[in-house]
Each structure stands twice: as structure tokens, then as C-alpha cells.
Amino acid sequence: FNRAMAEEEVPAETKKAILEKFFSLSPPGEFNDVEKSVRKLVCDDELVDSIVEEAQRKYNEDQLVLFDVEHEGKKFKGIVSSEGRNEDGSYSLPTRGVRFEFDQKEKKPTSVESDETEVAEEHKALCEGLLSYVDDAFFGGASEVYASSTGGYNAVFSGAKFNARNMWNGRWKSRYEVKVEGEEVKIDGEAHIVVHYYEDGNVQLDSKRPLSASAKVEGSLSKAFAEVLRKAENSFHNAVFNVNSELSESAFKDLRRQLPINKQKFDWDRISMHKLAKELPK
């Protein structure tokens, strides 16, 4: 690496690829902050403008961004996903029977209208089971189930909390392929959690795990589906909890001594007395 290489012009397509990567790695709820920083770094608004709209759409769909919906006197939370995007760029929520356009930058639905597409009873049961699980497991979460071209279903759901005042944000998001075969419901997918803490620094927890599980359907498909989700996701939740609980007793202790080299606690009261004694003659 030399000065000539450093001053060599980077191709526009390479710049775009780098910026797209930056945007895709934005912490939960911080895409707009990353965009502001990127604009300051590259000093090329035209370049940023050429990719930011598409980058934000991909980011919102990947993050399963939540939003508030009001339709025909009802208020509820919706979710944006690639699974729910239609060919014309609009989105659908089969559980709620609505179709809408979405403002990716403002994260708000527009042109919300009723969707009369018929939903099969099996599909309805899965939606009910997923909604039951998400309402129980997440604070302010949202979910949706979509029929898949392979004959099964795609279930997506997420929950997020943002606390900019205390400089932390976090999101849990999950995606599963769901199959109902005879008297058994199977799930195969991934749960992903990202937490960003940025007070006087930049610390992130980014953990994901592939999850698969199945359960016998004994009477109610919705209850069996909710139970198999709970079983799979609790295993991941407990693993994350245990790892972080152990950090304070292992890795974090290795970062600093618990006691000085002499193994004696420092007497802060004594040092205060010494300081006072020095000041008295003055």
C-alpha cells in the first residue's frame, strides 16, 4: 500500500457496494443516522441519493420494521417484509386483510385499503397461533404468515425497543418456513437479535441461530404452532441470556483486576483524610 494507491480513484460501482454494505449494517432504528454520517464521509450527495432509497427498502424488509396502521376504525401494528411485498411494490397483511403502499424513509403506510384475497382455514389457524405467541413473548411486536409458492408458509415476526435518550436500541426478528404435514407442524428458520449500546463508545450484540422444531397437532393447529415457536425460540433466548450472564464472571473479569496487585482494597476514606491534612496548614 503506497501513496499512489491511496490516491487512486475508486470506481463508482465499488463505492456504491461499500455504501450499500454500510447501510445494510445499520443498527436497529438508526438507518437515518447512518445516512447522515455517510453523507459527511463521502461528500457526494448524488452518489448517496442514487442508492439510498433502494438500500432503505432492503434494510426495512430485512429488519422486519414495524409500524402503526389505522384502517376502518381499527388500530394495529404491521410489519414490512420481502415475503409480503407484491409485484407492484405494495405490501399485504393477510392476517389483517389489508394492502398498502409504504413510505420507506418515514416508515409509514400510505393508501391503506382492504384486501379481499381469500385466506384458507389452515392459513388462518397459523396466523392465530403466531399472533398468540408474539403477543405473549414481545412488547409491541407484530407478525404475519404468508402462503409460500412451495406449498407451505412463511412466518415473520419481530419486536423492537428504542431508547435514544439512554443510547441503546434493539430488535429481535425471526423468519421461518412452516409446513403442516398430516398431524404435525414443522418450522425451519432463524432467530436474530441485535442490540446497540453507544454511550461513549460503540458496543453491539449481534447473535443469530438457525432453529428447527416440530410438534404434534392435537386438536388445535394454532396452539400447536404457538407452542413449537415458543419451544424453539426459548432455547435461543436462554442461550443468549446464559452467555451474557457468564460474561461478567469470565471475559469481563479478564479485562481488569478486581483488586490491586497487593490484593488489598483501596481505602478511599483514608486518601480523603490525607488530602484534608495537607490542606489544613494552608
Coordinates of C-alpha atoms in Angstrom, one line a residue:
F1 CA 0.0 0.0 0.0
N2 CA 1.5 3.3 -1.0
R3 CA 0.5 6.9 -1.6
A4 CA -0.2 6.4 -5.3
M5 CA -2.6 3.6 -4.4
A6 CA -4.3 5.7 -1.7
E7 CA -4.9 8.5 -4.2
E8 CA -6.2 6.2 -6.9
E9 CA -9.8 6.9 -7.8
V10 CA -12.2 4.2 -6.5
P11 CA -14.7 3.1 -9.2
A12 CA -18.2 4.4 -8.7
E13 CA -19.7 0.8 -8.6
T14 CA -17.2 -0.1 -5.8
K15 CA -18.2 3.0 -3.8
K16 CA -21.8 2.0 -4.2
A17 CA -21.2 -1.5 -3.0
I18 CA -19.3 -0.2 0.1
L19 CA -22.1 2.3 0.9
E20 CA -24.8 -0.4 0.5
K21 CA -22.9 -2.5 3.0
F22 CA -22.7 0.4 5.4
F23 CA -26.5 0.8 5.1
S24 CA -27.3 -2.9 5.5
L25 CA -25.3 -3.0 8.8
S26 CA -27.2 0.0 10.3
P27 CA -28.1 -0.8 13.9
P28 CA -31.9 -1.1 14.7
G29 CA -33.7 2.2 14.3
E30 CA -30.5 4.0 13.2
F31 CA -30.6 3.9 9.4
N32 CA -31.2 7.7 9.1
D33 CA -28.3 8.4 11.5
V34 CA -26.0 6.2 9.4
E35 CA -27.2 8.0 6.2
K36 CA -26.2 11.4 7.7
S37 CA -22.8 10.1 8.7
V38 CA -22.2 8.5 5.3
R39 CA -23.1 11.8 3.5
K40 CA -20.5 13.6 5.6
L41 CA -17.9 10.9 4.9
V42 CA -18.2 10.7 1.1
C43 CA -19.2 14.3 0.4
D44 CA -21.1 13.2 -2.6
D45 CA -24.9 13.6 -2.2
E46 CA -25.5 12.5 -5.8
L47 CA -23.9 9.1 -5.2
V48 CA -25.7 8.6 -1.9
D49 CA -29.1 9.6 -3.5
S50 CA -28.6 7.0 -6.3
I51 CA -28.7 4.1 -3.8
V52 CA -30.2 5.2 -0.5
E53 CA -33.9 4.6 -1.5
E54 CA -33.3 1.1 -2.5
A55 CA -30.9 0.5 0.4
Q56 CA -33.6 1.6 2.8
R57 CA -36.2 -0.6 1.3
K58 CA -33.9 -3.7 1.6
Y59 CA -33.0 -2.7 5.2
N60 CA -36.6 -2.2 6.3
E61 CA -37.6 -5.6 4.8
D62 CA -34.6 -7.4 6.3
Q63 CA -35.2 -5.8 9.7
L64 CA -38.9 -6.6 9.6
V65 CA -39.6 -3.0 10.5
L66 CA -42.8 -2.3 12.5
F67 CA -45.3 0.5 12.0
D68 CA -48.8 1.6 13.2
V69 CA -51.8 1.1 11.0
E70 CA -55.3 2.5 11.2
H71 CA -57.9 1.1 8.9
E72 CA -61.7 1.2 9.1
G73 CA -61.6 2.3 12.7
K74 CA -59.2 -0.3 13.9
K75 CA -55.6 0.3 15.0
F76 CA -52.9 -2.3 15.0
K77 CA -49.2 -2.9 14.2
G78 CA -48.0 -4.1 10.8
I79 CA -44.7 -5.5 9.6
V80 CA -42.7 -4.8 6.4
S81 CA -41.0 -7.8 4.7
S82 CA -39.9 -9.1 1.4
E83 CA -42.3 -12.0 1.9
G84 CA -45.2 -9.5 2.0
R85 CA -44.2 -7.4 -1.0
N86 CA -46.3 -7.7 -4.1
E87 CA -45.2 -7.4 -7.7
D88 CA -46.4 -3.8 -7.9
G89 CA -44.3 -2.8 -4.9
S90 CA -47.2 -2.7 -2.4
Y91 CA -47.4 -4.9 0.7
S92 CA -50.0 -7.2 2.1
L93 CA -51.0 -8.3 5.6
P94 CA -53.3 -11.3 5.1
T95 CA -53.9 -11.6 8.9
R96 CA -55.5 -8.1 8.8
G97 CA -56.9 -8.2 5.3
V98 CA -55.2 -5.0 4.1
R99 CA -52.9 -3.9 1.3
F100 CA -50.9 -0.7 1.4
E101 CA -48.1 1.4 -0.1
F102 CA -45.2 2.1 2.3
D103 CA -43.0 5.2 2.7
Q104 CA -39.7 3.6 3.4
K105 CA -38.0 6.7 4.8
E106 CA -40.8 7.8 7.1
K107 CA -41.7 4.1 7.9
K108 CA -45.4 4.8 7.5
P109 CA -48.1 3.1 5.4
T110 CA -49.9 5.0 2.7
S111 CA -53.0 4.2 0.6
V112 CA -54.2 1.5 3.0
E113 CA -57.1 -0.4 1.6
S114 CA -59.0 -3.7 2.2
D115 CA -57.6 -6.8 0.6
E116 CA -60.3 -9.3 -0.2
T117 CA -58.0 -12.2 -1.1
E118 CA -59.3 -15.4 0.4
V119 CA -57.3 -17.0 3.2
A120 CA -57.5 -20.7 3.8
E121 CA -58.6 -22.1 7.2
E122 CA -55.2 -23.6 7.8
H123 CA -53.5 -20.3 7.0
K124 CA -55.9 -18.5 9.4
A125 CA -55.0 -21.0 12.2
L126 CA -51.3 -20.4 11.7
C127 CA -51.8 -16.6 11.8
E128 CA -53.8 -17.0 15.0
G129 CA -51.1 -19.2 16.6
L130 CA -48.3 -16.8 15.6
L131 CA -50.3 -13.8 16.8
S132 CA -50.8 -15.5 20.2
Y133 CA -47.1 -16.3 20.6
V134 CA -46.0 -12.8 19.6
D135 CA -48.5 -11.1 21.9
D136 CA -47.2 -13.2 24.8
A137 CA -43.5 -13.0 24.0
F138 CA -42.9 -9.5 22.7
F139 CA -43.6 -6.0 23.9
G140 CA -45.2 -4.2 21.0
G141 CA -44.3 -6.9 18.4
A142 CA -46.0 -7.7 15.1
S143 CA -46.3 -10.8 12.9
E144 CA -47.6 -12.2 9.7
V145 CA -47.9 -15.5 7.8
Y146 CA -47.7 -15.7 4.0
A147 CA -48.6 -18.6 1.8
S148 CA -45.4 -19.9 0.0
S149 CA -45.0 -20.9 -3.6
T150 CA -43.6 -24.3 -2.3
G151 CA -46.9 -25.2 -0.8
G152 CA -46.0 -24.3 2.8
Y153 CA -46.0 -20.9 4.6
N154 CA -43.5 -18.2 5.6
A155 CA -43.9 -16.8 9.1
V156 CA -42.2 -13.5 10.0
F157 CA -42.3 -11.5 13.2
S158 CA -40.2 -9.0 15.2
G159 CA -40.1 -6.9 18.3
A160 CA -38.1 -3.8 18.9
K161 CA -37.3 -1.2 21.6
F162 CA -35.6 2.1 21.0
N163 CA -34.2 4.3 23.8
A164 CA -32.1 7.0 22.2
R165 CA -32.2 9.0 25.4
N166 CA -30.2 6.3 27.1
M167 CA -28.3 5.5 23.9
W168 CA -29.4 2.0 23.2
N169 CA -31.7 0.2 20.7
G170 CA -32.5 -3.4 20.0
R171 CA -34.5 -5.7 17.8
W172 CA -35.4 -9.4 17.8
K173 CA -36.5 -10.7 14.4
S174 CA -37.4 -14.2 13.2
R175 CA -38.2 -15.9 9.9
Y176 CA -39.5 -19.5 9.5
E177 CA -40.7 -21.8 6.8
V178 CA -43.7 -23.6 8.1
K179 CA -45.1 -26.9 6.9
V180 CA -48.2 -28.7 8.1
E181 CA -48.0 -32.4 7.3
G182 CA -50.7 -34.6 8.5
E183 CA -50.9 -34.2 12.3
E184 CA -47.6 -32.4 12.6
V185 CA -46.5 -28.8 12.2
K186 CA -42.8 -28.2 11.4
I187 CA -40.7 -24.9 11.4
D188 CA -37.3 -24.3 10.0
G189 CA -35.7 -20.9 10.0
E190 CA -33.7 -18.4 12.0
A191 CA -33.9 -16.0 15.0
H192 CA -31.7 -13.0 15.1
I193 CA -31.1 -10.4 17.8
V194 CA -29.2 -7.1 17.5
V195 CA -28.7 -4.7 20.4
H196 CA -26.6 -1.5 20.0
Y197 CA -25.3 0.5 23.0
Y198 CA -23.5 3.6 22.1
E199 CA -22.9 5.8 25.2
D200 CA -19.2 6.9 25.0
G201 CA -18.5 4.1 22.6
N202 CA -19.9 1.5 20.3
V203 CA -20.9 -1.9 21.6
Q204 CA -23.1 -4.4 19.7
L205 CA -24.7 -7.7 20.5
D206 CA -25.4 -9.4 17.2
S207 CA -26.4 -13.0 17.5
K208 CA -28.5 -15.4 15.4
R209 CA -29.2 -19.0 15.4
P210 CA -30.9 -21.5 12.9
L211 CA -33.8 -23.1 14.6
S212 CA -35.9 -26.2 13.7
A213 CA -38.7 -27.8 15.6
S214 CA -41.9 -29.8 15.2
A215 CA -45.0 -30.6 17.2
K216 CA -47.9 -32.9 17.1
V217 CA -51.2 -31.2 16.3
E218 CA -53.6 -32.5 18.9
G219 CA -56.9 -30.7 18.3
S220 CA -55.8 -27.1 17.7
L221 CA -53.3 -26.2 14.9
S222 CA -52.9 -22.6 16.2
K223 CA -52.0 -23.8 19.7
A224 CA -49.5 -26.4 18.4
F225 CA -47.9 -23.7 16.2
A226 CA -47.6 -21.3 19.1
E227 CA -46.1 -24.0 21.3
V228 CA -43.5 -25.1 18.7
L229 CA -42.4 -21.5 18.2
R230 CA -42.2 -21.0 22.0
K231 CA -40.1 -24.1 22.4
A232 CA -37.6 -23.2 19.6
E233 CA -37.2 -19.5 20.5
N234 CA -36.9 -20.1 24.2
S235 CA -33.9 -22.3 23.6
F236 CA -32.2 -19.3 21.8
H237 CA -33.4 -16.8 24.4
N238 CA -31.9 -18.9 27.2
A239 CA -28.6 -19.4 25.4
V240 CA -28.2 -15.7 24.9
F241 CA -29.2 -15.0 28.5
N242 CA -26.7 -17.5 29.9
V243 CA -23.8 -16.3 27.7
N244 CA -24.3 -12.7 28.8
S245 CA -24.7 -13.7 32.4
E246 CA -21.4 -15.6 32.3
L247 CA -19.5 -12.6 30.7
S248 CA -19.3 -10.7 34.0
E249 CA -17.9 -13.8 35.7
S250 CA -15.4 -14.7 32.9
A251 CA -14.4 -12.5 30.0
F252 CA -15.1 -9.1 31.7
K253 CA -13.1 -10.1 34.7
D254 CA -10.1 -10.8 32.4
L255 CA -10.3 -7.2 31.2
R256 CA -9.3 -5.6 34.6
R257 CA -8.1 -6.6 38.0
Q258 CA -10.7 -7.0 40.7
L259 CA -8.1 -5.9 43.3
P260 CA -4.8 -4.1 43.1
I261 CA -1.6 -6.1 42.8
N262 CA -1.3 -6.2 46.7
K263 CA -4.7 -7.8 46.8
Q264 CA -6.0 -5.1 49.2
K265 CA -9.0 -2.9 48.6
F266 CA -8.2 0.7 48.3
D267 CA -9.2 2.8 51.3
W268 CA -10.8 5.9 49.8
D269 CA -11.7 7.3 53.2
R270 CA -8.0 7.3 54.1
I271 CA -6.9 9.1 51.0
S272 CA -9.6 11.8 51.7
M273 CA -8.1 12.2 55.2
H274 CA -4.6 12.7 53.8
K275 CA -5.9 15.3 51.4
L276 CA -7.6 17.1 54.2
A277 CA -4.5 17.0 56.4
K278 CA -2.4 18.6 53.7
E279 CA -4.9 21.4 53.2
L280 CA -5.3 22.3 56.9
P281 CA -1.9 24.2 57.3
K282 CA -3.0 26.4 54.4

